[in-house]
Amino acid sequence: MKHYKILAMASMENEKKAEELLDNDSFKYMGTVLLDSKGVGKVMNTSVDALVIVTDVLTSEDTKLLERIYMSKKNLVMILLTGTRDIEILTEAMSCGIGKVLTTDMEQSQIQEEIISEIAKNRSRGTDAGEQKYDSKILSVFGTKGGAGKTTVSVNMAVALQKKGKKVLLIDLDLQFGDVGVFMDIPVYDTISDLVAENDYSLATVNSYLYTHSSGVRVLLAPQSPEFAELVKPTHVNAIIDAVKDSYDYIIFDLGPTLDDCVLQALELSDTVYFIITPEISTLKNAKNCMNVLNTLELSKKVKFILNKDGDSYVKKKDVESTLDEDIELVISSDPKTTIASINRGVPIVIASPKSKVGKEIIRFVNRDEI
Ligand SMILES: Nc1ncnc2c1ncn2[C@@H]1O[C@H](COP(=O)(O)OP(=O)(O)OP(=O)(O)O)[C@@H](O)[C@H]1O
Ligand SMILES: [Mg+2]
């Protein structure tokens, strides 16, 4: 099922109406912003497919703001939903790049179909001849404990998905101490902070910063040194995803253990968040606290738990499930020998030791249909 990301732009009194009209399984409603410069800023920094503007009047001030969006968000469709058929508003709408005008007296289902067809039309228009478009899925690998196995899981998941025939981009968003490059034996190469310094988020430029691993996985490396970490802001993460989201089957974020702004942005953008835990009481306590925070941020629904290093302690899967009151999606056995050898050689486990217990567990998980 496709999930089109829709943002509404409406006055406060129209917010509820917009939300109701956009309630559809194919839509991911990203919220409502006001038609003002703050609202425009929000649109610029959000990865969305369509902006639905709900209003009966468009002043020249409004059209100037909308034109700014039209000029800088090439992949975004702007749709006006209005209660009036006044010719003046139609003229204003056309002048600022609004691609479609719908009226509020139309059936809700018809409005939704029109929005979907407008997005589809825009997507195919943006496709160069012969260039395939992907309906990408964004996965985050996260966990509050350092050393739990986030990088082990994200690297091996990425390579296993690529081996399955998928097109994968792995982004190392552990901005201070990211070590995906070590795990995959990647030589010194451009990083995310170099890309941010260039400040150009066209697909061609972003692609030029990606390293192609021998497995075929594309990698955007973390900064070479921790002091460059602060150059990377959530808006940059958004811009990068905006550029690449139609070019991959899977985009995977390897995250650090803290809930900083960029991590939150990655979680926000993700379809699924794999939360890595280990069988230790302290880790479970942290995970529980973190879930409370994610719950408040309305991010907890996309979390799936992976229990790594199983067998290291008397705490078993069922204990973890009852402590967290959550199901464990995948259990990965403890195997220090295989995992350390893989890191030291810079060859992911699913390539170096696909027949090892850990290798088989990850490959089996990735080969399921529903990932
Ligand atoms: N299933 C496993 N069995 C045994 N050791 C493991 C397993 N998975 C990972 N490890 C080991 O745990 C250590 C940390 O792994 P990894 O770097 O993947 O964790 P991380 O969560 O990414 O850490 P950080 O928070 O520092 O980014 C490594 O030495 C790795 O070999
Ligand atoms: Mg890591």
Coordinates of C-alpha atoms and ligand atoms in Angstrom, one line a residue:
M1 CA 0.0 0.0 0.0
K2 CA 1.3 3.4 -0.9
H3 CA 1.5 6.1 1.8
Y4 CA 1.3 9.6 0.4
K5 CA 2.5 12.2 2.8
I6 CA 0.0 15.0 2.9
L7 CA 0.4 18.3 4.7
A8 CA -2.6 20.7 5.1
M9 CA -2.4 24.5 5.1
A10 CA -5.4 26.1 6.7
S11 CA -6.5 28.6 9.2
M12 CA -7.2 27.3 12.7
E13 CA -11.0 27.1 12.1
N14 CA -10.4 25.0 9.0
E15 CA -8.0 22.6 10.6
K16 CA -10.5 20.1 11.7
K17 CA -12.2 20.1 8.3
A18 CA -8.9 19.5 6.6
E19 CA -8.0 16.6 8.9
E20 CA -11.4 14.9 8.3
L21 CA -11.3 15.3 4.5
L22 CA -7.8 13.9 4.4
D23 CA -8.6 10.8 6.5
N24 CA -7.7 8.0 4.1
D25 CA -5.6 4.8 4.4
S26 CA -3.4 5.9 1.5
F27 CA -2.6 9.1 3.2
K28 CA -0.1 9.8 5.9
Y29 CA -1.5 13.1 7.4
M30 CA 1.5 15.1 8.4
G31 CA -0.5 17.9 10.2
T32 CA -1.8 21.3 9.4
V33 CA 0.2 24.6 9.2
L34 CA -0.9 28.2 8.8
L35 CA -0.6 30.1 5.5
D36 CA 2.2 32.4 6.9
S37 CA 5.9 32.5 6.7
K38 CA 6.3 30.1 9.7
G39 CA 4.0 27.7 7.9
V40 CA 6.0 28.0 4.7
G41 CA 9.2 27.3 6.7
K42 CA 7.6 24.1 8.0
V43 CA 6.6 23.0 4.5
M44 CA 10.1 23.6 3.3
N45 CA 11.5 21.4 6.0
T46 CA 9.1 18.5 5.7
S47 CA 9.2 15.7 3.3
V48 CA 5.7 15.6 1.7
D49 CA 4.0 14.6 -1.5
A50 CA 1.2 17.1 -1.5
L51 CA 0.2 20.3 0.2
V52 CA -3.5 20.8 0.5
I53 CA -4.4 24.5 1.0
V54 CA -7.8 24.9 2.5
T55 CA -9.1 28.5 2.0
D56 CA -11.8 30.7 0.4
V57 CA -9.5 33.6 -0.1
L58 CA -6.0 34.0 -1.5
T59 CA -4.4 37.5 -1.0
S60 CA -1.4 38.6 -3.0
E61 CA 0.6 38.1 0.2
D62 CA -0.6 34.4 0.3
T63 CA 0.2 33.8 -3.4
K64 CA 3.8 35.1 -2.9
L65 CA 4.3 32.7 0.0
L66 CA 2.9 29.8 -2.1
E67 CA 5.0 30.7 -5.0
R68 CA 8.1 30.4 -2.8
I69 CA 7.1 26.8 -2.0
Y70 CA 6.4 26.1 -5.7
M71 CA 9.8 27.4 -6.7
S72 CA 11.8 25.4 -4.2
K73 CA 9.9 22.1 -3.7
K74 CA 9.9 20.6 -7.1
N75 CA 8.5 17.2 -6.0
L76 CA 5.5 18.7 -4.2
V77 CA 2.0 19.0 -5.5
M78 CA 0.0 22.0 -4.4
I79 CA -3.8 21.6 -4.3
L80 CA -6.4 24.2 -3.4
L81 CA -9.5 23.1 -1.6
T82 CA -12.0 25.9 -1.6
G83 CA -15.6 26.6 -0.9
T84 CA -15.9 29.2 -3.6
R85 CA -15.9 29.0 -7.4
D86 CA -15.0 32.7 -7.6
I87 CA -12.9 33.3 -10.8
E88 CA -10.5 35.6 -8.8
I89 CA -9.3 32.8 -6.5
L90 CA -8.8 30.5 -9.5
T91 CA -6.7 33.0 -11.2
E92 CA -4.6 33.6 -8.1
A93 CA -4.2 29.9 -7.6
M94 CA -2.9 29.4 -11.2
S95 CA -0.5 32.2 -10.8
C96 CA 1.4 30.7 -7.9
G97 CA 1.8 27.1 -9.0
I98 CA -1.3 25.4 -7.6
G99 CA -1.8 22.4 -9.8
K100 CA -5.4 21.6 -9.0
V101 CA -8.4 23.3 -7.5
L102 CA -11.0 21.2 -5.7
T103 CA -14.2 22.4 -4.1
T104 CA -15.4 21.5 -0.6
D105 CA -18.9 20.5 -2.0
M106 CA -17.3 17.5 -3.8
E107 CA -17.6 14.1 -2.2
Q108 CA -14.8 13.3 0.2
S109 CA -13.8 10.2 -1.7
Q110 CA -13.7 12.2 -5.0
I111 CA -11.4 14.8 -3.3
Q112 CA -9.1 12.1 -2.1
E113 CA -9.0 10.4 -5.5
E114 CA -8.2 13.6 -7.2
I115 CA -5.3 14.2 -4.7
I116 CA -3.9 10.8 -5.4
S117 CA -4.1 11.1 -9.1
E118 CA -2.5 14.5 -9.0
I119 CA 0.5 13.1 -7.0
A120 CA 0.8 10.1 -9.4
K121 CA 0.8 12.5 -12.3
N122 CA 3.5 14.6 -10.8
R123 CA 5.6 11.6 -10.0
S124 CA 5.5 10.3 -13.5
R125 CA 6.2 13.7 -14.9
G126 CA 9.3 13.8 -12.8
T127 CA 10.5 10.5 -14.2
D128 CA 13.1 10.7 -16.9
A129 CA 12.7 8.1 -19.6
G130 CA 14.0 4.8 -18.5
E131 CA 14.6 5.9 -14.9
Q132 CA 12.8 3.7 -12.4
K133 CA 10.9 5.2 -9.5
Y134 CA 10.8 3.4 -6.2
D135 CA 8.3 3.5 -3.4
S136 CA 10.9 3.6 -0.7
K137 CA 10.5 2.3 2.8
I138 CA 12.5 4.1 5.5
L139 CA 13.8 2.1 8.4
S140 CA 15.7 3.3 11.5
V141 CA 17.8 1.1 13.7
F142 CA 17.9 2.7 17.1
G143 CA 18.5 1.8 20.8
T144 CA 19.3 3.7 23.9
K145 CA 22.3 1.6 24.9
G146 CA 25.7 2.0 23.4
G147 CA 27.1 -1.2 22.0
A148 CA 23.8 -3.0 21.8
G149 CA 24.3 -3.9 18.2
K150 CA 22.6 -1.2 16.2
T151 CA 25.4 -0.9 13.6
T152 CA 25.7 -4.7 13.4
V153 CA 22.0 -4.9 12.6
S154 CA 21.7 -2.0 10.2
V155 CA 24.8 -3.0 8.1
N156 CA 23.8 -6.6 7.9
M157 CA 20.1 -5.8 7.2
A158 CA 21.2 -3.4 4.4
V159 CA 23.4 -6.0 2.8
A160 CA 20.9 -8.8 3.2
L161 CA 18.2 -6.7 1.6
Q162 CA 20.5 -5.7 -1.3
K163 CA 21.3 -9.5 -1.8
K164 CA 17.5 -10.1 -1.9
G165 CA 17.5 -7.9 -5.0
K166 CA 16.4 -4.6 -3.4
K167 CA 18.0 -1.2 -3.9
V168 CA 19.3 0.0 -0.5
L169 CA 20.8 3.2 0.9
L170 CA 22.4 3.1 4.3
I171 CA 22.8 6.4 6.1
D172 CA 25.1 6.6 9.1
L173 CA 23.4 9.1 11.3
D174 CA 25.5 8.3 14.4
L175 CA 27.0 11.7 13.7
Q176 CA 29.7 11.8 16.3
F177 CA 31.0 8.3 16.3
G178 CA 29.5 6.6 13.3
D179 CA 31.4 3.5 12.3
V180 CA 29.5 2.0 9.3
G181 CA 32.7 2.8 7.3
V182 CA 34.7 0.4 9.5
F183 CA 32.1 -2.3 9.5
M184 CA 32.1 -2.2 5.6
D185 CA 35.8 -1.5 5.1
I186 CA 35.0 1.7 3.3
P187 CA 38.1 3.9 2.5
V188 CA 38.2 7.6 3.4
Y189 CA 35.3 9.0 1.4
D190 CA 32.9 12.0 1.3
T191 CA 30.6 12.2 4.3
I192 CA 27.2 13.7 5.2
S193 CA 28.9 16.8 6.7
D194 CA 30.7 17.4 3.3
L195 CA 27.4 17.2 1.6
V196 CA 25.8 19.6 4.0
A197 CA 28.8 22.0 3.4
E198 CA 28.1 21.9 -0.3
N199 CA 24.4 22.8 0.5
D200 CA 23.0 21.4 -2.7
Y201 CA 20.3 18.7 -2.3
S202 CA 19.6 17.8 -5.9
L203 CA 19.6 14.1 -6.5
A204 CA 22.7 14.3 -8.7
T205 CA 24.7 16.0 -5.9
V206 CA 23.5 13.7 -3.1
N207 CA 24.3 10.7 -5.3
S208 CA 27.8 11.9 -5.8
Y209 CA 28.3 11.7 -2.0
L210 CA 27.3 8.1 -1.8
Y211 CA 29.8 5.3 -1.6
T212 CA 28.9 2.1 -3.5
H213 CA 29.9 -0.9 -1.4
S214 CA 30.9 -4.2 -3.2
S215 CA 27.5 -5.6 -2.2
G216 CA 25.8 -2.8 -4.1
V217 CA 24.6 -1.0 -1.0
R218 CA 24.9 2.8 -1.3
V219 CA 26.3 4.4 1.9
L220 CA 26.3 8.0 3.2
L221 CA 29.0 8.0 5.8
A222 CA 29.0 9.9 9.1
P223 CA 31.4 12.8 9.5
Q224 CA 35.0 11.9 9.8
S225 CA 35.4 13.7 13.1
P226 CA 32.9 14.4 16.0
E227 CA 33.4 18.2 15.7
F228 CA 31.6 18.1 12.3
A229 CA 28.5 16.5 13.8
E230 CA 26.9 19.7 14.7
L231 CA 26.9 21.0 11.1
V232 CA 24.2 18.4 10.3
K233 CA 20.7 19.6 11.2
P234 CA 17.3 17.9 11.0
T235 CA 16.4 20.1 8.0
H236 CA 19.4 18.6 6.1
V237 CA 18.3 15.1 6.9
N238 CA 14.9 16.0 5.5
A239 CA 16.4 17.5 2.3
I240 CA 18.5 14.4 1.7
I241 CA 15.5 12.1 2.1
D242 CA 13.5 14.4 -0.2
A243 CA 16.1 14.0 -2.8
V244 CA 16.6 10.2 -2.6
K245 CA 13.2 8.9 -1.5
D246 CA 12.1 7.9 -5.0
S247 CA 15.4 6.2 -5.9
Y248 CA 15.6 3.3 -3.4
D249 CA 13.5 0.4 -2.1
Y250 CA 14.9 0.8 1.4
I251 CA 16.6 3.7 3.1
I252 CA 18.1 2.6 6.5
F253 CA 19.3 5.0 9.2
D254 CA 21.9 3.7 11.6
L255 CA 21.4 5.9 14.7
G256 CA 23.4 6.7 17.8
P257 CA 22.2 6.0 21.3
T258 CA 20.9 9.5 22.2
L259 CA 17.6 11.1 21.3
D260 CA 19.1 14.2 19.6
D261 CA 17.3 16.4 17.0
C262 CA 18.7 14.5 14.0
V263 CA 17.8 11.1 15.5
L264 CA 14.2 12.4 16.3
Q265 CA 14.0 13.6 12.7
A266 CA 15.0 10.2 11.4
L267 CA 12.5 8.5 13.6
E268 CA 9.8 10.9 12.4
L269 CA 10.6 10.1 8.7
S270 CA 10.8 6.4 9.3
D271 CA 8.1 3.8 8.5
T272 CA 9.6 1.3 10.9
V273 CA 11.9 1.9 13.9
Y274 CA 13.9 -1.2 15.0
F275 CA 14.7 -0.8 18.6
I276 CA 17.7 -2.9 19.6
I277 CA 17.8 -4.2 23.1
T278 CA 20.1 -6.7 24.9
P279 CA 19.0 -9.0 27.7
E280 CA 20.1 -6.8 30.6
I281 CA 17.8 -5.2 33.2
S282 CA 19.5 -1.8 32.9
T283 CA 18.9 -1.8 29.1
L284 CA 15.3 -2.8 29.5
K285 CA 14.7 0.0 32.0
N286 CA 16.2 2.5 29.6
A287 CA 14.1 1.1 26.8
K288 CA 11.0 1.5 28.8
N289 CA 11.8 5.1 29.7
C290 CA 12.6 5.8 26.1
M291 CA 9.3 4.3 24.9
N292 CA 7.4 6.7 27.2
V293 CA 9.1 9.6 25.5
L294 CA 8.4 8.1 22.0
N295 CA 4.8 7.6 23.1
T296 CA 4.5 11.2 23.9
L297 CA 6.0 12.1 20.6
E298 CA 3.5 9.7 18.9
L299 CA 6.4 7.7 17.5
S300 CA 6.0 4.5 19.5
K301 CA 3.5 2.8 17.1
K302 CA 6.3 2.3 14.5
V303 CA 8.7 0.7 16.9
K304 CA 9.5 -3.0 16.6
F305 CA 11.9 -4.6 19.0
I306 CA 15.0 -6.7 18.2
L307 CA 16.6 -8.6 21.1
N308 CA 20.3 -8.9 20.3
K309 CA 23.0 -11.0 22.1
D310 CA 20.4 -13.5 23.3
G311 CA 22.0 -16.2 25.5
D312 CA 24.3 -13.7 27.2
S313 CA 22.2 -13.7 30.4
Y314 CA 19.5 -15.4 32.3
V315 CA 17.0 -12.8 31.0
K316 CA 15.1 -14.5 28.2
K317 CA 12.8 -13.3 25.4
K318 CA 9.6 -13.9 27.5
D319 CA 11.1 -11.9 30.4
V320 CA 11.9 -9.1 28.0
E321 CA 8.4 -9.2 26.5
S322 CA 6.7 -9.1 29.9
T323 CA 9.0 -6.3 31.2
L324 CA 8.4 -4.1 28.2
D325 CA 4.9 -5.3 27.6
E326 CA 5.8 -5.5 23.9
D327 CA 6.5 -8.3 21.4
I328 CA 10.0 -9.1 20.2
E329 CA 10.1 -9.2 16.4
L330 CA 13.5 -10.8 16.0
V331 CA 15.9 -12.6 18.4
I332 CA 19.6 -12.6 17.4
S333 CA 21.8 -15.0 19.2
S334 CA 25.0 -13.9 21.0
D335 CA 28.0 -14.8 18.9
P336 CA 31.0 -12.6 19.8
K337 CA 33.4 -14.6 17.7
T338 CA 31.5 -14.2 14.4
T339 CA 30.5 -10.6 15.0
I340 CA 34.0 -9.4 16.1
A341 CA 35.7 -11.2 13.2
S342 CA 33.3 -9.6 10.8
I343 CA 34.0 -6.1 12.2
N344 CA 37.8 -6.6 12.2
R345 CA 37.8 -7.8 8.6
G346 CA 35.3 -5.1 7.5
V347 CA 33.1 -7.8 5.9
P348 CA 29.4 -7.9 7.0
I349 CA 28.4 -11.2 8.7
V350 CA 25.8 -12.0 5.9
I351 CA 28.6 -12.0 3.4
A352 CA 31.5 -13.4 5.5
S353 CA 29.5 -16.0 7.5
P354 CA 26.0 -16.4 6.1
K355 CA 25.8 -19.8 7.6
S356 CA 26.6 -18.7 11.1
K357 CA 23.7 -18.6 13.5
V358 CA 23.6 -14.8 13.5
G359 CA 23.9 -14.7 9.7
K360 CA 21.0 -17.1 9.3
E361 CA 18.8 -15.3 11.8
I362 CA 19.3 -11.9 10.0
I363 CA 18.9 -13.4 6.5
R364 CA 15.7 -15.3 7.4
F365 CA 14.2 -12.1 8.9
V366 CA 15.0 -10.0 5.9
N367 CA 13.7 -12.6 3.5
R368 CA 10.2 -12.4 5.0
D369 CA 7.7 -10.6 2.8
E370 CA 6.6 -8.0 5.3
I371 CA 9.9 -6.2 6.0
Ligands
LIG1 N1 24.8 -10.9 18.3 C1 25.9 -10.5 18.9 N2 26.7 -11.3 19.6 C2 27.8 -10.9 20.2 N3 28.3 -9.7 20.1 C3 27.7 -8.8 19.3 C4 26.4 -9.1 18.7 N4 26.0 -8.1 18.0 C5 26.9 -7.1 18.2 N5 27.9 -7.6 19.0 C6 29.1 -6.8 19.4 O1 28.8 -5.7 20.2 C7 29.7 -4.6 19.9 C8 28.8 -3.4 19.6 O2 28.1 -3.6 18.4 P1 27.6 -2.4 17.5 O3 28.8 -1.5 17.2 O4 26.9 -3.0 16.4 O5 26.7 -1.7 18.5 P2 26.0 -0.2 18.4 O6 24.7 -0.4 19.1 O7 26.0 0.2 17.1 O8 27.0 0.6 19.3 P3 27.1 2.2 19.4 O9 26.1 2.6 20.3 O10 28.5 2.4 19.9 O11 26.9 2.7 18.0 C9 30.6 -5.1 18.8 O12 31.8 -5.5 19.4 C10 29.9 -6.3 18.2 O13 30.8 -7.2 17.8
MG2 MG 26.7 2.0 16.2

